Amino acid sequence: MTAPLVVGNWKMYGTQSECRDLALGIARGLGRNGRHTEVALAPPSTALETVKAAIAETQIHLAAQNCHWEDQGAFTGEVSPVMLKDLGCEFVILGHSERRHILNESDDVVAKKVQGALRNGLRPILCVGETLAERQKGRATAVITRQLRIALKGLGKNAIDKLEIAYEPVWAIGTGHNATVEQIARVHERIRQFLKVLFGNRKGNVIRILYGGSVKPENAAPILRTPGVNGLLVGGASLKAESFLPVVNCLD
Ligand code: PGA
C-alpha cells in the first residue's frame, strides 16, 4: 500500500486571501522534507489558482471538490475536468454526500463524473456513505455497495489504481460525532471485499480507502491506525493550519 493520503476539503469557505494564507500556513507547517503522508488541498474552485501558487514549491497536491462529466459544452456554471486538469489539479472529490443530498446528485451522475475525471487524468476521490436512517435500518452495506457498484461500473482494471475511495458516513460529517473505529474497520473491510470482487484480489488491494467525518486532531491517530484505513478526508479541521497539521502529522 502506498503512503496514506490526507485531504483537506475546504468546502465553500475562503476568499482569495484567506485561502492563500491557509495554504501557506499548511505548506510552512509541513516543511519541505520528504514526508510519509501525502497531502492534498481542495479549496473552492475560485481559489484553485491561488492555492496552486501557494503550494507550488511543495509536495502538496491540488484537488477540486467537484467537476462536470463532459469535457466542454453548454452547461452554465459548471467546471469541466479538462479545465481542472489544465489548472493543475491532480485529484477531484466526487460524490460527496453534500452534493448527493443537497444538490441531488444521483449514483448515475456520480458515475459519469468518475469517467469524465479519469478520461482527463484526474484522480477521483469517490465518496460513499450511508445516512443515519439507512444505518439504523441495517442498510449501510447495501447502500455503500450500490454507490460503489454504479460509480465504478464499466471501469477497466487499469482505472482502479487511479482512484481513491472515501468512506464518509453522512451522520458523521460536520456533526462532531465520528464513527467508532470498530464501525470504520467493519465498513472499510466490506468496501475492500467488494473492490476485490470487482477488480480482483491484487488490484482490489491497492486502492486507498480514506475515512471522513468529524476527523480532528484528537481522533485522527486512532482512526488512521485502524486496520483498512489508508487516509483521511477532513472538512472542518482542515480550515485552520493549527488543526489540520496535527491531523496530517498524527502518526509522527
Ligand atoms: P467534516 O467534513 O470533517 O467537517 O466532518 C468531512 C467532509 O465533508 O469531507
CSV table of C-alpha atoms and ligand atoms in Angstrom, one decimal:
chain,number,residue,atom,x,y,z
A,1,MET,CA,0.0,0.0,0.0
A,2,THR,CA,1.3,3.5,-0.8
A,3,ALA,CA,1.6,6.3,1.7
A,4,PRO,CA,-1.6,7.4,3.5
A,5,LEU,CA,-3.4,10.4,1.9
A,6,VAL,CA,-4.8,13.2,4.0
A,7,VAL,CA,-7.2,15.6,2.1
A,8,GLY,CA,-8.4,18.9,3.3
A,9,ASN,CA,-11.8,19.7,1.9
A,10,TRP,CA,-12.4,23.4,2.4
A,11,LYS,CA,-16.0,23.3,1.0
A,12,MET,CA,-17.5,26.7,0.3
A,13,TYR,CA,-15.2,28.6,2.6
A,14,GLY,CA,-12.5,31.2,1.9
A,15,THR,CA,-11.8,34.3,0.0
A,16,GLN,CA,-8.6,34.6,-2.1
A,17,SER,CA,-6.6,36.0,0.8
A,18,GLU,CA,-8.0,33.5,3.3
A,19,CYS,CA,-7.2,30.6,1.1
A,20,ARG,CA,-3.7,31.9,0.3
A,21,ASP,CA,-2.9,32.3,4.0
A,22,LEU,CA,-4.3,28.9,4.9
A,23,ALA,CA,-2.4,27.2,2.1
A,24,LEU,CA,0.8,29.0,3.0
A,25,GLY,CA,0.3,28.2,6.7
A,26,ILE,CA,-0.1,24.5,5.9
A,27,ALA,CA,2.8,24.5,3.5
A,28,ARG,CA,5.1,26.1,6.0
A,29,GLY,CA,4.0,23.8,8.8
A,30,LEU,CA,4.7,20.7,6.7
A,31,GLY,CA,8.1,21.9,5.6
A,32,ARG,CA,10.0,20.5,2.6
A,33,ASN,CA,11.2,17.2,4.0
A,34,GLY,CA,10.0,14.1,2.2
A,35,ARG,CA,7.0,13.0,4.2
A,36,HIS,CA,5.4,9.7,4.6
A,37,THR,CA,1.9,11.1,4.4
A,38,GLU,CA,0.6,12.5,1.1
A,39,VAL,CA,-1.4,15.7,1.5
A,40,ALA,CA,-3.9,17.3,-0.9
A,41,LEU,CA,-5.9,20.5,-0.5
A,42,ALA,CA,-9.3,21.0,-2.1
A,43,PRO,CA,-10.1,24.7,-1.9
A,44,PRO,CA,-13.3,26.2,-3.5
A,45,SER,CA,-12.8,26.4,-7.3
A,46,THR,CA,-12.4,30.2,-7.2
A,47,ALA,CA,-9.2,29.7,-5.2
A,48,LEU,CA,-7.6,26.8,-7.0
A,49,GLU,CA,-5.2,29.1,-8.9
A,50,THR,CA,-4.3,31.0,-5.7
A,51,VAL,CA,-3.7,27.8,-3.7
A,52,LYS,CA,-1.8,26.3,-6.6
A,53,ALA,CA,0.7,29.2,-6.5
A,54,ALA,CA,0.9,29.0,-2.7
A,55,ILE,CA,1.9,25.3,-2.8
A,56,ALA,CA,4.0,25.4,-6.0
A,57,GLU,CA,7.3,24.6,-4.2
A,58,THR,CA,5.9,21.8,-2.0
A,59,GLN,CA,4.8,18.2,-2.4
A,60,ILE,CA,1.2,19.1,-1.6
A,61,HIS,CA,-1.3,18.1,-4.3
A,62,LEU,CA,-4.1,20.3,-5.6
A,63,ALA,CA,-7.7,18.8,-5.6
A,64,ALA,CA,-11.0,20.1,-6.8
A,65,GLN,CA,-14.3,19.5,-4.9
A,66,ASN,CA,-16.4,18.6,-8.0
A,67,CYS,CA,-16.5,18.6,-11.7
A,68,HIS,CA,-18.9,18.1,-14.6
A,69,TRP,CA,-18.8,14.9,-16.6
A,70,GLU,CA,-18.4,16.5,-20.0
A,71,ASP,CA,-15.2,18.0,-21.3
A,72,GLN,CA,-16.9,21.1,-22.5
A,73,GLY,CA,-20.4,22.3,-23.6
A,74,ALA,CA,-23.4,24.4,-22.8
A,75,PHE,CA,-23.5,23.8,-19.1
A,76,THR,CA,-23.8,27.2,-17.5
A,77,GLY,CA,-22.0,27.5,-14.2
A,78,GLU,CA,-20.2,24.2,-14.4
A,79,VAL,CA,-16.5,23.4,-14.5
A,80,SER,CA,-15.1,20.6,-16.7
A,81,PRO,CA,-12.5,18.0,-15.9
A,82,VAL,CA,-10.4,19.4,-18.8
A,83,MET,CA,-10.4,22.8,-17.1
A,84,LEU,CA,-9.4,21.4,-13.8
A,85,LYS,CA,-6.6,19.3,-15.3
A,86,ASP,CA,-5.4,22.4,-17.2
A,87,LEU,CA,-5.4,24.4,-13.9
A,88,GLY,CA,-3.1,21.8,-12.3
A,89,CYS,CA,-5.5,19.7,-10.3
A,90,GLU,CA,-4.4,16.1,-9.7
A,91,PHE,CA,-7.4,15.0,-7.6
A,92,VAL,CA,-11.2,15.7,-7.7
A,93,ILE,CA,-13.6,14.8,-4.9
A,94,LEU,CA,-16.7,13.2,-6.4
A,95,GLY,CA,-20.0,12.0,-4.9
A,96,HIS,CA,-19.6,13.9,-1.7
A,97,SER,CA,-22.7,13.5,0.4
A,98,GLU,CA,-23.4,17.2,0.4
A,99,ARG,CA,-23.6,17.0,-3.4
A,100,ARG,CA,-25.6,13.8,-3.3
A,101,HIS,CA,-28.1,15.0,-0.6
A,102,ILE,CA,-28.3,18.8,-1.0
A,103,LEU,CA,-27.7,19.0,-4.8
A,104,ASN,CA,-29.5,15.7,-5.6
A,105,GLU,CA,-26.6,14.1,-7.4
A,106,SER,CA,-27.6,10.6,-8.3
A,107,ASP,CA,-25.4,7.5,-8.5
A,108,ASP,CA,-25.6,7.7,-12.3
A,109,VAL,CA,-24.4,11.3,-12.3
A,110,VAL,CA,-21.5,10.4,-10.0
A,111,ALA,CA,-20.6,7.5,-12.3
A,112,LYS,CA,-20.4,9.8,-15.3
A,113,LYS,CA,-18.3,12.2,-13.4
A,114,VAL,CA,-15.9,9.5,-12.3
A,115,GLN,CA,-15.5,8.6,-16.0
A,116,GLY,CA,-15.0,12.2,-17.0
A,117,ALA,CA,-12.3,12.7,-14.4
A,118,LEU,CA,-10.4,9.5,-15.3
A,119,ARG,CA,-10.7,10.3,-19.0
A,120,ASN,CA,-8.8,13.5,-18.3
A,121,GLY,CA,-6.2,12.2,-16.0
A,122,LEU,CA,-7.7,13.4,-12.7
A,123,ARG,CA,-7.7,11.0,-9.8
A,124,PRO,CA,-11.3,10.8,-8.4
A,125,ILE,CA,-11.7,10.6,-4.6
A,126,LEU,CA,-15.0,8.8,-4.7
A,127,CYS,CA,-17.1,9.4,-1.6
A,128,VAL,CA,-19.6,6.8,-0.4
A,129,GLY,CA,-21.6,6.6,2.8
A,130,GLU,CA,-24.9,5.9,4.4
A,131,THR,CA,-27.3,8.2,6.2
A,132,LEU,CA,-28.3,7.6,9.8
A,133,ALA,CA,-31.7,6.3,8.8
A,134,GLU,CA,-30.0,3.8,6.4
A,135,ARG,CA,-27.6,2.6,9.2
A,136,GLN,CA,-30.4,2.2,11.7
A,137,LYS,CA,-32.3,0.1,9.2
A,138,GLY,CA,-29.2,-2.1,8.8
A,139,ARG,CA,-28.8,-1.0,5.2
A,140,ALA,CA,-25.3,0.6,5.4
A,141,THR,CA,-23.5,-2.1,3.5
A,142,ALA,CA,-26.3,-2.3,0.8
A,143,VAL,CA,-26.2,1.5,0.3
A,144,ILE,CA,-22.4,1.7,0.1
A,145,THR,CA,-22.0,-1.3,-2.3
A,146,ARG,CA,-24.8,0.2,-4.5
A,147,GLN,CA,-23.0,3.5,-4.6
A,148,LEU,CA,-19.7,1.7,-5.5
A,149,ARG,CA,-21.2,-0.6,-8.0
A,150,ILE,CA,-22.8,2.1,-10.0
A,151,ALA,CA,-19.9,4.6,-9.8
A,152,LEU,CA,-17.3,2.0,-10.8
A,153,LYS,CA,-19.4,0.2,-13.4
A,154,GLY,CA,-17.5,-0.4,-16.6
A,155,LEU,CA,-14.2,0.8,-15.4
A,156,GLY,CA,-11.3,-1.3,-16.6
A,157,LYS,CA,-8.9,-2.8,-14.2
A,158,ASN,CA,-6.3,-0.1,-15.2
A,159,ALA,CA,-8.5,2.6,-13.9
A,160,ILE,CA,-8.6,1.2,-10.4
A,161,ASP,CA,-5.2,2.3,-9.3
A,162,LYS,CA,-6.0,5.9,-10.4
A,163,LEU,CA,-8.7,6.5,-7.8
A,164,GLU,CA,-9.3,6.7,-4.1
A,165,ILE,CA,-12.4,5.8,-2.2
A,166,ALA,CA,-13.6,7.8,0.8
A,167,TYR,CA,-16.0,6.3,3.3
A,168,GLU,CA,-17.9,9.2,4.8
A,169,PRO,CA,-20.9,8.2,6.9
A,170,VAL,CA,-23.4,11.1,6.3
A,171,TRP,CA,-24.3,11.2,10.0
A,172,ALA,CA,-20.6,11.9,10.9
A,173,ILE,CA,-20.0,14.7,8.5
A,174,GLY,CA,-19.8,18.1,10.2
A,175,THR,CA,-21.6,16.8,13.3
A,176,GLY,CA,-18.7,16.3,15.7
A,177,HIS,CA,-19.7,12.6,16.0
A,178,ASN,CA,-17.1,10.5,14.2
A,179,ALA,CA,-17.8,6.8,13.6
A,180,THR,CA,-16.1,4.5,16.1
A,181,VAL,CA,-13.0,2.7,15.0
A,182,GLU,CA,-15.0,-0.6,15.1
A,183,GLN,CA,-17.6,0.8,12.7
A,184,ILE,CA,-15.0,2.2,10.4
A,185,ALA,CA,-13.0,-1.0,10.4
A,186,ARG,CA,-16.1,-3.0,9.5
A,187,VAL,CA,-17.2,-0.8,6.6
A,188,HIS,CA,-13.7,-0.5,5.2
A,189,GLU,CA,-13.3,-4.2,5.3
A,190,ARG,CA,-16.6,-4.6,3.4
A,191,ILE,CA,-15.5,-2.0,0.8
A,192,ARG,CA,-12.2,-3.8,0.4
A,193,GLN,CA,-14.0,-7.1,-0.2
A,194,PHE,CA,-16.3,-5.5,-2.7
A,195,LEU,CA,-13.3,-3.9,-4.6
A,196,LYS,CA,-11.7,-7.3,-4.7
A,197,VAL,CA,-14.8,-8.9,-6.2
A,198,LEU,CA,-15.0,-6.1,-8.8
A,199,PHE,CA,-11.3,-5.8,-9.7
A,200,GLY,CA,-9.6,-9.0,-8.5
A,201,ASN,CA,-7.5,-9.6,-5.4
A,202,ARG,CA,-4.4,-7.8,-6.4
A,203,LYS,CA,-5.9,-4.6,-7.9
A,204,GLY,CA,-8.6,-4.5,-5.2
A,205,ASN,CA,-6.0,-4.4,-2.6
A,206,VAL,CA,-4.1,-1.3,-3.8
A,207,ILE,CA,-6.9,1.2,-3.8
A,208,ARG,CA,-6.6,3.6,-0.8
A,209,ILE,CA,-9.8,3.8,1.3
A,210,LEU,CA,-10.0,7.1,3.3
A,211,TYR,CA,-12.3,7.8,6.2
A,212,GLY,CA,-14.0,11.1,6.5
A,213,GLY,CA,-16.5,12.5,9.1
A,214,SER,CA,-15.6,14.8,12.0
A,215,VAL,CA,-11.9,13.9,11.9
A,216,LYS,CA,-9.9,16.2,14.2
A,217,PRO,CA,-6.5,16.2,15.9
A,218,GLU,CA,-7.9,14.3,18.9
A,219,ASN,CA,-9.2,11.3,16.9
A,220,ALA,CA,-7.0,11.3,13.8
A,221,ALA,CA,-4.3,8.9,15.1
A,222,PRO,CA,-6.7,6.1,16.3
A,223,ILE,CA,-8.7,6.4,13.1
A,224,LEU,CA,-5.7,6.4,10.8
A,225,ARG,CA,-4.3,3.4,12.7
A,226,THR,CA,-7.5,1.4,12.2
A,227,PRO,CA,-7.0,-1.6,10.0
A,228,GLY,CA,-8.1,-0.8,6.5
A,229,VAL,CA,-7.9,2.9,6.8
A,230,ASN,CA,-5.5,4.4,4.2
A,231,GLY,CA,-6.1,8.1,4.7
A,232,LEU,CA,-8.4,10.8,5.9
A,233,LEU,CA,-10.8,13.3,4.3
A,234,VAL,CA,-11.0,16.3,6.6
A,235,GLY,CA,-13.6,19.1,6.4
A,236,GLY,CA,-13.9,21.5,9.3
A,237,ALA,CA,-10.5,20.7,10.9
A,238,SER,CA,-8.8,21.5,7.5
A,239,LEU,CA,-9.9,25.1,7.7
A,240,LYS,CA,-7.1,26.1,10.1
A,241,ALA,CA,-3.5,25.1,9.8
A,242,GLU,CA,-3.4,24.6,13.6
A,243,SER,CA,-5.9,21.9,13.4
A,244,PHE,CA,-5.0,20.4,10.0
A,245,LEU,CA,-1.3,20.0,10.7
A,246,PRO,CA,-1.7,17.8,13.8
A,247,VAL,CA,-4.1,15.6,11.7
A,248,VAL,CA,-1.6,15.2,8.9
A,249,ASN,CA,1.2,14.6,11.5
A,250,CYS,CA,-0.9,12.4,13.8
A,251,LEU,CA,1.3,9.3,13.3
A,252,ASP,CA,4.6,11.0,13.7
B,1,PGA,P1,-16.0,17.2,8.5
B,1,PGA,O1,-16.3,17.0,6.9
B,1,PGA,O2,-14.6,16.8,8.7
B,1,PGA,O3,-16.3,18.6,8.8
B,1,PGA,O4,-17.0,16.3,9.2
B,1,PGA,C1,-15.8,15.9,6.2
B,1,PGA,C2,-16.2,16.0,4.7
B,1,PGA,O5,-17.3,16.5,4.5
B,1,PGA,O6,-15.4,15.6,3.8
